[in-house]
PDB file of C-alpha atoms in Angstrom:
ATOM      1  CA  MET S 379      82.682 136.744  36.590  1.00 53.00           C
ATOM      2  CA  ILE S 380      79.916 138.288  38.800  1.00 58.00           C
ATOM      3  CA  GLN S 381      77.395 137.446  35.737  1.00 63.00           C
ATOM      4  CA  ARG S 382      77.464 133.725  37.054  1.00 84.00           C
ATOM      5  CA  ILE S 383      75.277 132.636  39.947  1.00 92.00           C
ATOM      6  CA  GLN S 384      77.764 131.113  41.798  1.00 93.00           C
ATOM      7  CA  SER S 385      79.706 134.252  41.611  1.00 93.00           C
ATOM      8  CA  LEU S 386      76.719 135.920  43.612  1.00 94.00           C
ATOM      9  CA  TYR S 387      76.370 133.066  46.249  1.00 96.00           C
ATOM     10  CA  LEU S 388      80.069 133.679  47.090  1.00 96.00           C
ATOM     11  CA  LEU S 389      79.430 137.454  47.172  1.00 96.00           C
ATOM     12  CA  VAL S 390      76.559 136.909  49.700  1.00 96.00           C
ATOM     13  CA  VAL S 391      78.872 134.487  51.683  1.00 97.00           C
ATOM     14  CA  VAL S 392      81.793 137.434  51.776  1.00 97.00           C
ATOM     15  CA  ILE S 393      79.081 139.841  52.891  1.00 97.00           C
ATOM     16  CA  LEU S 394      77.879 137.739  56.058  1.00 96.00           C
ATOM     17  CA  GLY S 395      81.225 136.746  56.865  1.00 95.00           C
ATOM     18  CA  THR S 396      82.352 140.226  56.918  1.00 95.00           C
ATOM     19  CA  LEU S 397      79.270 141.083  58.857  1.00 94.00           C
ATOM     20  CA  LEU S 398      79.845 137.973  61.280  1.00 92.00           C
ATOM     21  CA  CYS S 399      83.502 139.674  62.060  1.00 89.00           C
ATOM     22  CA  PHE S 400      81.428 142.524  63.899  1.00 90.00           C
ATOM     23  CA  LEU S 401      78.759 140.478  65.500  1.00 89.00           C
ATOM     24  CA  SER S 402      79.200 138.594  68.372  1.00 86.00           C
ATOM     25  CA  PRO S 403      77.593 134.929  68.187  1.00 88.00           C
ATOM     26  CA  VAL S 404      77.402 134.194  71.979  1.00 87.00           C
ATOM     27  CA  GLN S 405      76.050 136.010  75.401  1.00 84.00           C
ATOM     28  CA  PHE S 406      77.175 134.930  78.855  1.00 79.00           C
ATOM     29  CA  LEU S 407      74.934 135.933  82.091  1.00 78.00           C
ATOM     30  CA  ALA S 408      77.143 135.186  85.275  1.00 73.00           C
ATOM     31  CA  PRO S 409      75.241 133.625  87.973  1.00 71.00           C
ATOM     32  CA  THR S 410      75.566 136.749  90.070  1.00 70.00           C
ATOM     33  CA  ALA S 411      75.152 139.660  87.269  1.00 64.00           C
ATOM     34  CA  THR S 412      72.124 141.071  85.588  1.00 66.00           C
ATOM     35  CA  GLU S 413      73.937 142.172  82.610  1.00 69.00           C
ATOM     36  CA  TYR S 414      75.163 140.300  79.679  1.00 71.00           C
ATOM     37  CA  ILE S 415      79.055 139.602  78.708  1.00 73.00           C
ATOM     38  CA  VAL S 416      79.711 139.074  75.296  1.00 73.00           C
ATOM     39  CA  LEU S 417      81.987 136.651  73.723  1.00 69.00           C
ATOM     40  CA  SER S 418      83.482 138.753  70.570  1.00 66.00           C
ATOM     41  CA  ALA S 419      84.975 136.730  67.615  1.00 63.00           C
ATOM     42  CA  PHE S 420      88.170 138.912  68.175  1.00 64.00           C
ATOM     43  CA  SER S 421      88.492 138.092  71.937  1.00 70.00           C
ATOM     44  CA  LYS S 422      89.974 134.900  70.831  1.00 79.00           C
ATOM     45  CA  TRP S 423      92.427 134.713  68.173  1.00 85.00           C
ATOM     46  CA  PRO S 424      91.921 131.298  66.499  1.00 88.00           C
ATOM     47  CA  LEU S 425      88.212 132.266  66.572  1.00 88.00           C
ATOM     48  CA  ALA S 426      89.303 135.626  64.709  1.00 89.00           C
ATOM     49  CA  VAL S 427      91.303 133.896  62.121  1.00 92.00           C
ATOM     50  CA  MET S 428      88.381 131.380  61.596  1.00 92.00           C
ATOM     51  CA  THR S 429      86.248 134.279  61.328  1.00 92.00           C
ATOM     52  CA  LEU S 430      88.340 136.173  58.786  1.00 94.00           C
ATOM     53  CA  ALA S 431      89.180 133.314  56.729  1.00 95.00           C
ATOM     54  CA  ILE S 432      85.686 132.482  55.638  1.00 96.00           C
ATOM     55  CA  PRO S 433      84.829 135.817  53.819  1.00 96.00           C
ATOM     56  CA  LEU S 434      88.421 135.761  52.384  1.00 97.00           C
ATOM     57  CA  LEU S 435      88.479 132.217  51.058  1.00 97.00           C
ATOM     58  CA  ALA S 436      85.064 133.230  49.335  1.00 96.00           C
ATOM     59  CA  LEU S 437      86.368 136.216  47.803  1.00 96.00           C
ATOM     60  CA  VAL S 438      89.625 134.414  46.589  1.00 96.00           C
ATOM     61  CA  ILE S 439      87.188 131.724  44.855  1.00 96.00           C
ATOM     62  CA  ILE S 440      85.158 134.553  42.865  1.00 94.00           C
ATOM     63  CA  PHE S 441      88.357 135.773  41.289  1.00 93.00           C
ATOM     64  CA  LEU S 442      89.501 132.077  40.218  1.00 92.00           C
ATOM     65  CA  TYR S 443      86.828 131.855  37.908  1.00 88.00           C
ATOM     66  CA  ARG S 444      89.042 130.291  35.129  1.00 89.00           C
ATOM     67  CA  HIS S 445      89.653 127.382  37.415  1.00 93.00           C
ATOM     68  CA  ARG S 446      86.794 125.455  38.213  1.00 92.00           C
ATOM     69  CA  LEU S 447      88.019 122.348  40.048  1.00 94.00           C
ATOM     70  CA  LEU S 448      90.251 124.773  42.163  1.00 96.00           C
ATOM     71  CA  GLN S 449      86.978 126.489  42.597  1.00 95.00           C
ATOM     72  CA  ALA S 450      85.058 123.424  43.651  1.00 95.00           C
ATOM     73  CA  ARG S 451      87.787 122.331  45.891  1.00 96.00           C
ATOM     74  CA  LEU S 452      88.555 125.813  48.164  1.00 97.00           C
ATOM     75  CA  CYS S 453      84.329 125.868  48.142  1.00 97.00           C
ATOM     76  CA  ILE S 454      84.968 122.677  50.147  1.00 97.00           C
ATOM     77  CA  MET S 455      87.553 123.908  52.159  1.00 97.00           C
ATOM     78  CA  ASN S 456      85.512 127.066  53.028  1.00 97.00           C
ATOM     79  CA  VAL S 457      82.750 124.598  54.269  1.00 97.00           C
ATOM     80  CA  ILE S 458      85.227 122.666  56.543  1.00 97.00           C
ATOM     81  CA  PHE S 459      86.299 126.399  57.962  1.00 96.00           C
ATOM     82  CA  CYS S 460      82.533 127.232  58.436  1.00 96.00           C
ATOM     83  CA  LEU S 461      82.183 123.623  60.490  1.00 97.00           C
ATOM     84  CA  GLY S 462      85.588 124.506  62.401  1.00 95.00           C
ATOM     85  CA  TYR S 463      84.290 127.860  63.182  1.00 94.00           C
ATOM     86  CA  TYR S 464      81.240 126.089  65.172  1.00 94.00           C
ATOM     87  CA  ALA S 465      83.897 123.472  66.623  1.00 94.00           C
ATOM     88  CA  LEU S 466      85.852 126.412  67.904  1.00 92.00           C
ATOM     89  CA  LEU S 467      82.879 128.444  69.291  1.00 91.00           C
ATOM     90  CA  ALA S 468      81.391 125.502  71.150  1.00 91.00           C
ATOM     91  CA  LEU S 469      84.837 124.660  72.456  1.00 89.00           C
ATOM     92  CA  TYR S 470      85.200 128.081  73.901  1.00 87.00           C
ATOM     93  CA  VAL S 471      81.576 128.202  75.003  1.00 86.00           C
ATOM     94  CA  ALA S 472      82.397 125.001  77.136  1.00 86.00           C
ATOM     95  CA  PHE S 473      85.764 126.255  78.582  1.00 83.00           C
ATOM     96  CA  VAL S 474      84.059 129.751  79.709  1.00 82.00           C
ATOM     97  CA  VAL S 475      81.009 127.744  81.306  1.00 81.00           C
ATOM     98  CA  LYS S 476      83.542 125.515  82.760  1.00 82.00           C
ATOM     99  CA  GLY S 477      85.539 128.387  84.208  1.00 77.00           C
ATOM    100  CA  TYR S 478      88.490 127.455  82.484  1.00 78.00           C
ATOM    101  CA  GLU S 479      88.589 130.719  80.139  1.00 74.00           C
ATOM    102  CA  PRO S 480      87.989 134.093  81.712  1.00 72.00           C
ATOM    103  CA  ILE S 481      86.352 136.636  79.276  1.00 72.00           C
ATOM    104  CA  ASN S 482      87.215 139.985  80.314  1.00 67.00           C
ATOM    105  CA  ASP S 483      89.015 138.996  83.397  1.00 68.00           C
ATOM    106  CA  ILE S 484      85.545 137.650  84.709  1.00 70.00           C
ATOM    107  CA  VAL S 485      85.370 133.890  85.268  1.00 71.00           C
ATOM    108  CA  LEU S 486      82.092 132.900  84.482  1.00 74.00           C
ATOM    109  CA  ALA S 487      81.709 129.327  86.065  1.00 75.00           C
ATOM    110  CA  GLY S 488      78.332 128.195  85.906  1.00 76.00           C
ATOM    111  CA  ALA S 489      77.090 131.067  83.452  1.00 77.00           C
ATOM    112  CA  ASP S 490      73.944 130.833  81.283  1.00 80.00           C
ATOM    113  CA  TRP S 491      74.842 131.171  77.633  1.00 84.00           C
ATOM    114  CA  TYR S 492      73.051 132.155  74.674  1.00 86.00           C
ATOM    115  CA  LEU S 493      73.271 131.882  70.947  1.00 89.00           C
ATOM    116  CA  ASN S 494      72.428 135.080  69.100  1.00 90.00           C
ATOM    117  CA  ILE S 495      70.362 134.927  65.825  1.00 93.00           C
ATOM    118  CA  TRP S 496      73.543 135.774  63.657  1.00 91.00           C
ATOM    119  CA  ALA S 497      75.612 132.506  65.096  1.00 92.00           C
ATOM    120  CA  ALA S 498      73.458 131.064  61.902  1.00 95.00           C
ATOM    121  CA  LEU S 499      75.334 133.295  59.349  1.00 95.00           C
ATOM    122  CA  PRO S 500      78.037 129.881  59.248  1.00 95.00           C
ATOM    123  CA  LEU S 501      75.150 127.670  58.487  1.00 96.00           C
ATOM    124  CA  VAL S 502      73.877 130.162  55.504  1.00 97.00           C
ATOM    125  CA  ASN S 503      77.535 130.468  54.730  1.00 97.00           C
ATOM    126  CA  ILE S 504      77.886 126.821  54.132  1.00 97.00           C
ATOM    127  CA  VAL S 505      74.284 126.588  52.150  1.00 97.00           C
ATOM    128  CA  LEU S 506      75.509 129.293  49.890  1.00 97.00           C
ATOM    129  CA  THR S 507      78.892 127.706  49.229  1.00 97.00           C
ATOM    130  CA  MET S 508      77.398 124.138  48.862  1.00 97.00           C
ATOM    131  CA  MET S 509      75.076 125.920  46.163  1.00 96.00           C
ATOM    132  CA  ALA S 510      77.829 127.504  44.599  1.00 96.00           C
ATOM    133  CA  MET S 511      80.009 124.494  44.499  1.00 96.00           C
ATOM    134  CA  ARG S 512      77.356 122.731  42.397  1.00 96.00           C
ATOM    135  CA  ARG S 513      76.886 125.378  39.910  1.00 94.00           C
ATOM    136  CA  ILE S 514      80.742 125.441  39.680  1.00 94.00           C
ATOM    137  CA  LEU S 515      80.712 121.911  39.004  1.00 93.00           C
ATOM    138  CA  LYS S 516      77.809 122.012  36.453  1.00 93.00           C
ATOM    139  CA  ASP S 517      79.816 124.715  34.460  1.00 90.00           C
ATOM    140  CA  GLU S 518      82.358 122.336  34.350  1.00 90.00           C
ATOM    141  CA  ALA S 519      80.460 119.526  32.986  1.00 90.00           C
ATOM    142  CA  LEU S 520      79.035 122.053  30.242  1.00 89.00           C
ATOM    143  CA  VAL S 521      82.766 123.148  29.358  1.00 88.00           C
ATOM    144  CA  ARG S 522      83.655 119.228  29.224  1.00 88.00           C
ATOM    145  CA  ALA S 523      80.645 118.451  27.136  1.00 88.00           C
ATOM    146  CA  ALA S 524      81.475 121.301  24.735  1.00 83.00           C
ATOM    147  CA  ASP S 525      84.882 120.152  24.429  1.00 76.00           C
ATOM    148  CA  ARG S 526      84.156 116.818  23.319  1.00 74.00           C
ATOM    149  CA  LEU S 527      81.718 118.139  20.634  1.00 66.00           C
ATOM    150  CA  ARG S 528      84.554 119.833  18.890  1.00 60.00           C
TER     151      ARG S 528
END
């Protein structure tokens, strides 16, 4: 199970996804303040659900090693979750900058925002999940070819 390279790719996705749960992808600087205000993933529940779903789904994919086609489908679902994470993050940033959504009871209309380096972790997860999916499909083709020879 773990000796397969796709399991190692997915294990890295689990580690990076778990790390993303504890790091803030965006910082805001209020127009009148001199300190940064951090948007945590757990300050908004849809973003928290998406952040937790990515590593949990990758962990489930690792243990479905006997069902390769299901693994490939779930890899596609995990990529969609990563893209959905970016969509939700962009939506929250837009709402905060417009002043519709306060953070920690502070309205940040017109605030400057900065992406942290770990905002790229879902992009790395997308690449690793796609690499794992390619290897899963390659294993499936190998098994089917061996079945034809019997």
